[in-house]
Structures are given as structure tokens and as C-alpha cells.
PDB file of C-alpha atoms in Angstrom:
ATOM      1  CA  UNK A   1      -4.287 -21.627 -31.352  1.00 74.00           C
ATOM      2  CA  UNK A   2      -7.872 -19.923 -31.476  1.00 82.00           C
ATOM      3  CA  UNK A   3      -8.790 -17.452 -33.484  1.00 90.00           C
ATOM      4  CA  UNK A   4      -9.644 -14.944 -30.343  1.00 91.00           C
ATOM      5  CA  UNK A   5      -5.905 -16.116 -28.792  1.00 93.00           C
ATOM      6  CA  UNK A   6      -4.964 -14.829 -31.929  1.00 95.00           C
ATOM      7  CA  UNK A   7      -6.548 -11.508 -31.925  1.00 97.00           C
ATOM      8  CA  UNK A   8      -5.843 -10.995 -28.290  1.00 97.00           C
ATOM      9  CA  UNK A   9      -2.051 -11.929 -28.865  1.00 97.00           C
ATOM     10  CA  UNK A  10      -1.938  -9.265 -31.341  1.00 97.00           C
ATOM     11  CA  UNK A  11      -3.477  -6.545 -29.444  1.00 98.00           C
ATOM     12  CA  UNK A  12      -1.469  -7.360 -26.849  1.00 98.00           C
ATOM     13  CA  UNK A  13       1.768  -7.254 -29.225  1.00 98.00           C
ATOM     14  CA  UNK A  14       0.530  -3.736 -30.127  1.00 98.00           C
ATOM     15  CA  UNK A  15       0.047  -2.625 -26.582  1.00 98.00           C
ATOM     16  CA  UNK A  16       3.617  -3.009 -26.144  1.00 98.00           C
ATOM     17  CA  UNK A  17       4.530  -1.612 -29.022  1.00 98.00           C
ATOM     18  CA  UNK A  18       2.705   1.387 -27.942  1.00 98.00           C
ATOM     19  CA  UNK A  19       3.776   1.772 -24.258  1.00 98.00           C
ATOM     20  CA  UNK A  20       8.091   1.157 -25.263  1.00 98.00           C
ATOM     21  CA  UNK A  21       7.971   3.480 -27.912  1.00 98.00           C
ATOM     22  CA  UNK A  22       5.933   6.218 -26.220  1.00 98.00           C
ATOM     23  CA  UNK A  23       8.892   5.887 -23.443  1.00 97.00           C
ATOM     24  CA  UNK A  24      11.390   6.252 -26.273  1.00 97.00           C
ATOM     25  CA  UNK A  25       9.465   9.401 -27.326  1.00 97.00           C
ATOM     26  CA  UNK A  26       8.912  10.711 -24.560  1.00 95.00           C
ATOM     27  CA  UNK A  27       5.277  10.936 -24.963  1.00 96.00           C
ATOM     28  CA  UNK A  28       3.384  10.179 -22.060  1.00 95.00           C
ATOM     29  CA  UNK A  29      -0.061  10.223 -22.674  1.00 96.00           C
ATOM     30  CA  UNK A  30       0.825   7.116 -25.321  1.00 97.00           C
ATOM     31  CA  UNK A  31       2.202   5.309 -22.047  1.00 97.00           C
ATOM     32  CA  UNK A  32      -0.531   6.030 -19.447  1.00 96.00           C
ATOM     33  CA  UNK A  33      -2.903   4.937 -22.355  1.00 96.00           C
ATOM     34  CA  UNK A  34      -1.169   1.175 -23.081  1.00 97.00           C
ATOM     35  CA  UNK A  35       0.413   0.214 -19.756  1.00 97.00           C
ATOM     36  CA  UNK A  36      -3.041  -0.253 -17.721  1.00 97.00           C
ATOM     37  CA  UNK A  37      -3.981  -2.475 -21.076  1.00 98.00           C
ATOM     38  CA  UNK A  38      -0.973  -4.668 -20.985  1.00 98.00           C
ATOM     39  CA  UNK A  39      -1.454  -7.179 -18.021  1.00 98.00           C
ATOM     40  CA  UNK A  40      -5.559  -7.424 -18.902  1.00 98.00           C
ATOM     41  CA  UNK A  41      -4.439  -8.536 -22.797  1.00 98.00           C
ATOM     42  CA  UNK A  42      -2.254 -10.868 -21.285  1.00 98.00           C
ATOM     43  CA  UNK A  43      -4.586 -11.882 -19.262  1.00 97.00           C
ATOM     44  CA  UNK A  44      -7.577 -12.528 -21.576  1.00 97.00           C
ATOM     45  CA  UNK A  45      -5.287 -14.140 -23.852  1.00 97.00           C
ATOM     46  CA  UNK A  46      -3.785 -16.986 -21.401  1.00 97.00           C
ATOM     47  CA  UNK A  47      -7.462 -17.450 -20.654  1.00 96.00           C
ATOM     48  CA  UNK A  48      -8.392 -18.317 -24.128  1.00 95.00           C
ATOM     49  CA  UNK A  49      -5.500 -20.811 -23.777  1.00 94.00           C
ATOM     50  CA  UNK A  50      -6.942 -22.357 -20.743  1.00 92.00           C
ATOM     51  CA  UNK A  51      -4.402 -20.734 -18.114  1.00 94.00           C
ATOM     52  CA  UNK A  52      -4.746 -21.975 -14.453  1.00 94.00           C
ATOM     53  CA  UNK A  53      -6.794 -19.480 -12.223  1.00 95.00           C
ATOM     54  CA  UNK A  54      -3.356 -18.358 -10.317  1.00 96.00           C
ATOM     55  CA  UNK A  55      -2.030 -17.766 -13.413  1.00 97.00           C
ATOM     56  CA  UNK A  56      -4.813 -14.913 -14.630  1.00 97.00           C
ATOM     57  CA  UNK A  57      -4.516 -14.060 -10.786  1.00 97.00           C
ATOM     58  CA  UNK A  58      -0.807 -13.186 -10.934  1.00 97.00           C
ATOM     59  CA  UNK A  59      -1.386 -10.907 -14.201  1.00 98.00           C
ATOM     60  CA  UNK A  60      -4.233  -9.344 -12.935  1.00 97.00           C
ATOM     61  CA  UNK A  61      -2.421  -8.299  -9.572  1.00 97.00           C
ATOM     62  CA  UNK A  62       0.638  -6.988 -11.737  1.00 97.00           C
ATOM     63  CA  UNK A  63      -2.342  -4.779 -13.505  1.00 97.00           C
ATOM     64  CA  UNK A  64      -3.171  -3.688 -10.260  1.00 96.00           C
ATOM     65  CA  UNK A  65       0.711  -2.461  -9.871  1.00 96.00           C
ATOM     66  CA  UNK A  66       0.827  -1.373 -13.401  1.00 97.00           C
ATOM     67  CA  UNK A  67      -2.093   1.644 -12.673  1.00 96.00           C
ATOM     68  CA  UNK A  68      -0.711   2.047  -9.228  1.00 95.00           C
ATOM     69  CA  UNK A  69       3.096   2.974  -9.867  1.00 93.00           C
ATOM     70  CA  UNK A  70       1.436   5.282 -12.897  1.00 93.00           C
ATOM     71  CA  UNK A  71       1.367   7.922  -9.622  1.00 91.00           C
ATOM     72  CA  UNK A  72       4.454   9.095  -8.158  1.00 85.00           C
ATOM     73  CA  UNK A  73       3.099   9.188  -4.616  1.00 87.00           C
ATOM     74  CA  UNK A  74       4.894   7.025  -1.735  1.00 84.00           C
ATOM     75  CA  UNK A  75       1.673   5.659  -0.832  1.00 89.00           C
ATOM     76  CA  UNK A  76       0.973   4.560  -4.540  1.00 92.00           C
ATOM     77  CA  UNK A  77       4.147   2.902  -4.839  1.00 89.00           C
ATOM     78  CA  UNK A  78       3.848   0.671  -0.991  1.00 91.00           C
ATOM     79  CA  UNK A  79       0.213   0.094  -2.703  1.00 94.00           C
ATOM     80  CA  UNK A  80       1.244  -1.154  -6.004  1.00 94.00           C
ATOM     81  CA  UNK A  81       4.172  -2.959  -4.925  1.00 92.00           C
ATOM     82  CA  UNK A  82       1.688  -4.839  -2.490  1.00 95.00           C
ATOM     83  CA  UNK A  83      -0.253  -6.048  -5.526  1.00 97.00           C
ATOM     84  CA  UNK A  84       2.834  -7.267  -7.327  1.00 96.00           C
ATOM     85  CA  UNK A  85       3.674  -8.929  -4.115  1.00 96.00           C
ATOM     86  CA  UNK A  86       0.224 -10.511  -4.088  1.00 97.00           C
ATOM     87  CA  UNK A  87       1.064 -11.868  -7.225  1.00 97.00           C
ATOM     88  CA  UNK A  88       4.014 -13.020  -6.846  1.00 97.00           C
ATOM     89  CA  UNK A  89       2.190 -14.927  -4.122  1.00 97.00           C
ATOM     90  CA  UNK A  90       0.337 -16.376  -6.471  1.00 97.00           C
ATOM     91  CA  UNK A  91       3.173 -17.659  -9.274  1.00 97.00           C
ATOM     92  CA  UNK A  92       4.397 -19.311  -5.783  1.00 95.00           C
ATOM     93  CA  UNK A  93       1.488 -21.402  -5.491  1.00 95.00           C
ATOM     94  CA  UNK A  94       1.494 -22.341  -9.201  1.00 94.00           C
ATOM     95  CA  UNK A  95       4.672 -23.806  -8.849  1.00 93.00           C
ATOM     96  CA  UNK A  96       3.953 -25.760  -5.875  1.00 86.00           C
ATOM     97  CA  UNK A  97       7.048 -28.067  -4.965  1.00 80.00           C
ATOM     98  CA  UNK A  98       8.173 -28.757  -7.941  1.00 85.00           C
ATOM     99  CA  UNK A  99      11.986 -29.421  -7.732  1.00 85.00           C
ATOM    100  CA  UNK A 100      14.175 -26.647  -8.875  1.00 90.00           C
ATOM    101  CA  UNK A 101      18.187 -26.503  -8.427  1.00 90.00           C
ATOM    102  CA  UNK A 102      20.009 -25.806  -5.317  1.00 92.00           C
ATOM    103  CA  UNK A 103      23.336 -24.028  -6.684  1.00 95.00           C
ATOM    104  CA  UNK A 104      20.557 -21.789  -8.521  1.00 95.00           C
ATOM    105  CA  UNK A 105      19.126 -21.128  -5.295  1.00 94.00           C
ATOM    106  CA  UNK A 106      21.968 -20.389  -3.686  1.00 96.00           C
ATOM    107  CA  UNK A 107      23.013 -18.014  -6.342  1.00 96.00           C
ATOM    108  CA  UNK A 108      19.208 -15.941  -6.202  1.00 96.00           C
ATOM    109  CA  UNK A 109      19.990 -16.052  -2.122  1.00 96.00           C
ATOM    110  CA  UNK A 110      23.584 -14.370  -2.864  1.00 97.00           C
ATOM    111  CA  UNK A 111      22.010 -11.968  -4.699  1.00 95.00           C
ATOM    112  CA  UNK A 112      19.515 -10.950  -2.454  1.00 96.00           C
ATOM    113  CA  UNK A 113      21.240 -10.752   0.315  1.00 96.00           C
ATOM    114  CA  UNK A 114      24.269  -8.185  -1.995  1.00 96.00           C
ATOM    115  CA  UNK A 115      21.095  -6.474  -3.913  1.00 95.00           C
ATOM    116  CA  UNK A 116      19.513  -5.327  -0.684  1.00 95.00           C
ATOM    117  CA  UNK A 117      22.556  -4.728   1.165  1.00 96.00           C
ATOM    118  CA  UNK A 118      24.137  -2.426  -1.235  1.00 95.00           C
ATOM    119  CA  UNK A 119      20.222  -0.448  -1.782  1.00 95.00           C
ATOM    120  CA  UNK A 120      19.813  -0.384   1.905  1.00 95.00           C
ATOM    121  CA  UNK A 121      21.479   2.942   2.860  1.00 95.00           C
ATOM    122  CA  UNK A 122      20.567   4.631  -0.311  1.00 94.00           C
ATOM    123  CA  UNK A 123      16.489   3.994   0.264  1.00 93.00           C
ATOM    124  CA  UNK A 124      14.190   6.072   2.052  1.00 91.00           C
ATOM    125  CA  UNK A 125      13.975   4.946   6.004  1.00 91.00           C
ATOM    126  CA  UNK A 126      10.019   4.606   5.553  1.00 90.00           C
ATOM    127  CA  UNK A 127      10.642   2.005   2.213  1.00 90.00           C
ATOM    128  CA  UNK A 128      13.414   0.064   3.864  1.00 93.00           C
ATOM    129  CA  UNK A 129      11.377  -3.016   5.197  1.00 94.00           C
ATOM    130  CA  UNK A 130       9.305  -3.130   2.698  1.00 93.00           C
ATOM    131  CA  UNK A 131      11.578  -3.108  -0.089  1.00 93.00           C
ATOM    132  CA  UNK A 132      13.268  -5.591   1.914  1.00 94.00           C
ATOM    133  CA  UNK A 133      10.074  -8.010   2.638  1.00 95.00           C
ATOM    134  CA  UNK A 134       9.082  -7.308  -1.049  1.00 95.00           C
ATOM    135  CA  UNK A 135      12.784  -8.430  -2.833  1.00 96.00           C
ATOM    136  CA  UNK A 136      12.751 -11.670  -0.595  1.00 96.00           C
ATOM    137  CA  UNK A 137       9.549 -12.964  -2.217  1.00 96.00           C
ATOM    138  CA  UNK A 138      10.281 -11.935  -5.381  1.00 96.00           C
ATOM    139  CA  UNK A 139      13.758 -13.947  -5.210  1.00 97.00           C
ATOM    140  CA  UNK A 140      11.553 -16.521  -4.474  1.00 96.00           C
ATOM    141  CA  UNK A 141       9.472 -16.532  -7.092  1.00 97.00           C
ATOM    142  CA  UNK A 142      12.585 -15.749  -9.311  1.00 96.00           C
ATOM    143  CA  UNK A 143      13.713 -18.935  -8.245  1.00 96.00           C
ATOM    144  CA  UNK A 144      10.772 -20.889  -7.990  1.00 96.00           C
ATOM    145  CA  UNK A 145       9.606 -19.925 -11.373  1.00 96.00           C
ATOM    146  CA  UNK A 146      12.705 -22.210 -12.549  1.00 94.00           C
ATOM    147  CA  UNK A 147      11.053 -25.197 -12.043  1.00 93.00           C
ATOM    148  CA  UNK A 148       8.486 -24.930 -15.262  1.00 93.00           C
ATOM    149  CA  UNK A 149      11.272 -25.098 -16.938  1.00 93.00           C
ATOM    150  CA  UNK A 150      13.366 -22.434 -19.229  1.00 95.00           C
ATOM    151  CA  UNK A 151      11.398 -20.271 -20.338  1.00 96.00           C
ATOM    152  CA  UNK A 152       9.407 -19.340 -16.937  1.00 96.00           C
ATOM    153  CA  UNK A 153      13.034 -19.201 -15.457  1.00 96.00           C
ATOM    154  CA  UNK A 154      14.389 -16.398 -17.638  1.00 97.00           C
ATOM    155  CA  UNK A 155      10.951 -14.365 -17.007  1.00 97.00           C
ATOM    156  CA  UNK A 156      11.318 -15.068 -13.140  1.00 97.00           C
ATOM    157  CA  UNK A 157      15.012 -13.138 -13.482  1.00 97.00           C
ATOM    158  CA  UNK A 158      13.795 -10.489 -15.741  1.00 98.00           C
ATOM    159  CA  UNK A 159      10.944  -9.485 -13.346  1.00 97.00           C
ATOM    160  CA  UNK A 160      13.638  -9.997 -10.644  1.00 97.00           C
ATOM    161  CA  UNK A 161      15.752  -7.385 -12.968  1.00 97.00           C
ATOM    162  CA  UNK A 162      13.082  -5.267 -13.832  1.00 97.00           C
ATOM    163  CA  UNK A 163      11.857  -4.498 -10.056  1.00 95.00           C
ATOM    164  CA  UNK A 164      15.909  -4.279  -9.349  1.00 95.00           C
ATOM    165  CA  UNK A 165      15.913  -1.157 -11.732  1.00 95.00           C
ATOM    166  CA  UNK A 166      12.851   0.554  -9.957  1.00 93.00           C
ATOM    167  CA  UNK A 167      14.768  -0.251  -7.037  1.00 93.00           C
ATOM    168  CA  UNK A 168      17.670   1.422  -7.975  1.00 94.00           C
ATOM    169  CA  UNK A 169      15.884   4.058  -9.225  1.00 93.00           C
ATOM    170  CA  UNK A 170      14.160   4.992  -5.599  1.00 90.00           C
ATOM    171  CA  UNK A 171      17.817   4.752  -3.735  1.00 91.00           C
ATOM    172  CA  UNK A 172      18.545   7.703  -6.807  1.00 91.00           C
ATOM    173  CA  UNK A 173      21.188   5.791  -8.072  1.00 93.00           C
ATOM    174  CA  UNK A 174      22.792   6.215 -11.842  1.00 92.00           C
ATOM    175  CA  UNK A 175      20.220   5.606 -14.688  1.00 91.00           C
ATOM    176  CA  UNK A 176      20.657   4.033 -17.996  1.00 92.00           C
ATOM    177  CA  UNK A 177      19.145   6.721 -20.841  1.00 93.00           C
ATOM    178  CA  UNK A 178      15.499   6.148 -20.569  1.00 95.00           C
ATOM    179  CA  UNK A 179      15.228   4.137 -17.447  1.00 95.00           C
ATOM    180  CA  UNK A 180      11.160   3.161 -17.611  1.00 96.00           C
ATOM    181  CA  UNK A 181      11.903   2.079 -20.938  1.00 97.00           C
ATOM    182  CA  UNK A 182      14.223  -0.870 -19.073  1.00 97.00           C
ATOM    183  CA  UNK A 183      11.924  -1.504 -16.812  1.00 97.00           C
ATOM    184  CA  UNK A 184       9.037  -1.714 -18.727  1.00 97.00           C
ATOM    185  CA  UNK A 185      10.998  -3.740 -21.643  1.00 98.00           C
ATOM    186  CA  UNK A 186      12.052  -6.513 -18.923  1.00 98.00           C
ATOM    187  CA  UNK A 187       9.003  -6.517 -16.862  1.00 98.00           C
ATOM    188  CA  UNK A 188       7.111  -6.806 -20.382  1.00 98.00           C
ATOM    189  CA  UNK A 189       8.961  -9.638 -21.221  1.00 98.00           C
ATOM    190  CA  UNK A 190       9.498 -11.241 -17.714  1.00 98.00           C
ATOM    191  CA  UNK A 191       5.583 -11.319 -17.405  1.00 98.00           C
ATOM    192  CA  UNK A 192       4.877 -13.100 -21.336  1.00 98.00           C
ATOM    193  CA  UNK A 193       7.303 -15.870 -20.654  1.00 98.00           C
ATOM    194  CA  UNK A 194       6.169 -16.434 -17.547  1.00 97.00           C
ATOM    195  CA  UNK A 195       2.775 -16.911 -18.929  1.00 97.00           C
ATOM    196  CA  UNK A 196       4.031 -18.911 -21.733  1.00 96.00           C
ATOM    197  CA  UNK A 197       6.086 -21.156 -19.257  1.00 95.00           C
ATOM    198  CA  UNK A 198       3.227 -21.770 -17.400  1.00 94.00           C
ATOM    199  CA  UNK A 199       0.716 -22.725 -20.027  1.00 94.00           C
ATOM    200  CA  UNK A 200       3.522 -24.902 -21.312  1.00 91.00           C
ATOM    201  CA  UNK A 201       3.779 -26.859 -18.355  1.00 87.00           C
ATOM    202  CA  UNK A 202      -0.220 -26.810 -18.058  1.00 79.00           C
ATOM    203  CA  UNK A 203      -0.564 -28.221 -21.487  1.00 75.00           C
ATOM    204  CA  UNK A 204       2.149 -30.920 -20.417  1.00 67.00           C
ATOM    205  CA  UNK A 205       0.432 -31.689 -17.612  1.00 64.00           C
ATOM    206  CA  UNK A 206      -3.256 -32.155 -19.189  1.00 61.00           C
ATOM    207  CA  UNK A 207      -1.175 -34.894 -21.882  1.00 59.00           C
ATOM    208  CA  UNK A 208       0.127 -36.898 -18.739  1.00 56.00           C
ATOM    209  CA  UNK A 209      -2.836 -36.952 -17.200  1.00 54.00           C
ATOM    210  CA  UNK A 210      -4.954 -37.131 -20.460  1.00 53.00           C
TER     211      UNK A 210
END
């Protein structure tokens, strides 16, 4: 690893650190300060590591959603779930057709269908559809995500978690103690492994070809 992967790993690792334990605290100038800095870290990192374009795409439109869902306004939150969906657009195309495993695909389709079933009556009328559109594609790319292998899979369910607790969260249902710690703490994670999955794979892929 480079010495600036290094560096920007760390900061990164300290942006984190930052954002969960300002939600522990309670202090939330510490988390408007480190969540917009999260996904661009990231970012610049997998770049230093020679990430694929879609890759740095897909962080940078979860950045987008990051600074978006920092407002609590409706039209905020349709706006910064459309970036995550354009990312999640993106992780799609990264994992092409590569094969992934039907009884896990049938499992991500049974929860979809229970998920947004069970939120449905609970949600606002005007967030209905697109909470519905949005969990669909993110199944998918919870699914597809599978297919780099382990480590991209269990970050395609945690984001699939994560977005399940904002979810949840809109329809006002029962919180865990410090719900945005959760969701940050899975999305966090769902987001580095799917980075590290994917530069895996890339670094696979250069050998075979190499």
C-alpha cells in the first residue's frame, strides 16, 4: 500500500471515529463536521488504490446523500435518497453479470417484498413509491454486490440494513437507543467493504489479465 493510501486510510479511520462518537455524545456539530468528509476519504483513498471509475462514482453519490439527509426537510430526504439511488446504480454496473446465487436471491426478494409490505402503511402517502422504487434497487444491489465475493456481500446487506433503519425510522416505528448511531455504524461499514470487495476483485482481475 502507498504511503498517501496510508494517510488517507487513516484520516478516514478518524472521520469515523469522529462522526459515531459525536452520535454517542450527542454532540452534533462533531457529526455535521465528519459525515460530509466520510464518503470523499473513502473516495480519495480507493483512488490511490486504483478503484474503477464506478466505484469512486458510487462513493461520491453516497456523499451527495450524506450532506443531503444532514436536513430534515422531505424534499432533502427524496433528494438525497436519489443520489444514493444513483449510486447504487452505479455498484450495479460494476458488477456486471457476474453470477451470484439464486436461493440468495430469492431470500433478498422475500425480504423485500415483507420489508416494504410491513413499512407501507406506516410511511407518509407522498414517500410511498419512492421508498418503494428506492428498496427494490437497493435489494438489487444487496444482492448483486454478492458476486465479488464475501466481503462486498456483507457490505451490500449492511447498506441494505442501514437504509432499513432510516426506513423504519420515517414510518415512526420503535428505535434502538441512539438510532443514527446504527445507521451510520452499518452504512459506515457497508460502504468500506464494499470498496474493499471491489478493489479486491479489481486487483484479481488485473493478475488474470496481467
Amino acid at each position: 500500500m502507498r504511503p498517501s493510501s496510508r494517510v488517507l486510510l487513516a484520516a478516514f479511520a478518524l472521520a469515523v471515529a469522529v462522526d459515531l462518537v459525536s452520535l454517542l455524545a450527542g454532540a452534533e456539530l462533531g457529526h455535521r463536521i465528519a459525515k460530509p468528509l466520510l464518503m470523499p476519504l473513502l473516495a480519495a483513498y480507493a483512488a490511490t488504490r486504483g478503484a474503477p471509475r464506478l466505484l469512486l462514482a458510487a462513493l461520491l453519490f453516497g456523499w451527495g446523500g450524506d450532506v443531503f439527509l444532514l436536513s430534515d426537510a422531505d424534499w432533502a430526504f427524496l433528494v438525497g435518497m436519489g443520489s444514493f439511488a444513483a449510486g447504487h446504480v452505479c455498484y450495479l454496473v460494476l458488477f456486471g453479470r457476474r453470477r451470484t446465487s439464486l436461493p440468495l436471491g430469492i431470500a433478498y426478494s422475500a425480504a423485500l417484498v415483507g420489508t416494504v409490505a410491513l413499512l407501507w402503511p406506516d410511511l407518509p402517502a407522498e414517500l410511498r413509491i419512492p421508498v418503494a422504487g428506492y428498496s427494490l434497487l437497493l435489494t438489487a444491489m444487496a444482492y448483486k454486490s454478492s458476486a465479488l465475493g464475501l466481503t462486498a456481500g456483507v457490505g451490500g446487506a449492511l447498506f441494505l440494513l442501514s437504509d432499513t433503519l432510516i426506513a423504519s425510522g420515517v414510518a415512526d416505528w420503535p428505535q434502538p437507543p441512539v438510532p443514527d448511531f446504527w445507521v451510520m455504524l452499518t452504512y459506515i461499514a457497508a460502504q468500506y467493504l464494499l470498496t474493499a470487495g471491489a478493489l479486491k476483485a479489481e486487483c484479481g482481475e488485473r493478475r488474470t489479465t496481467g
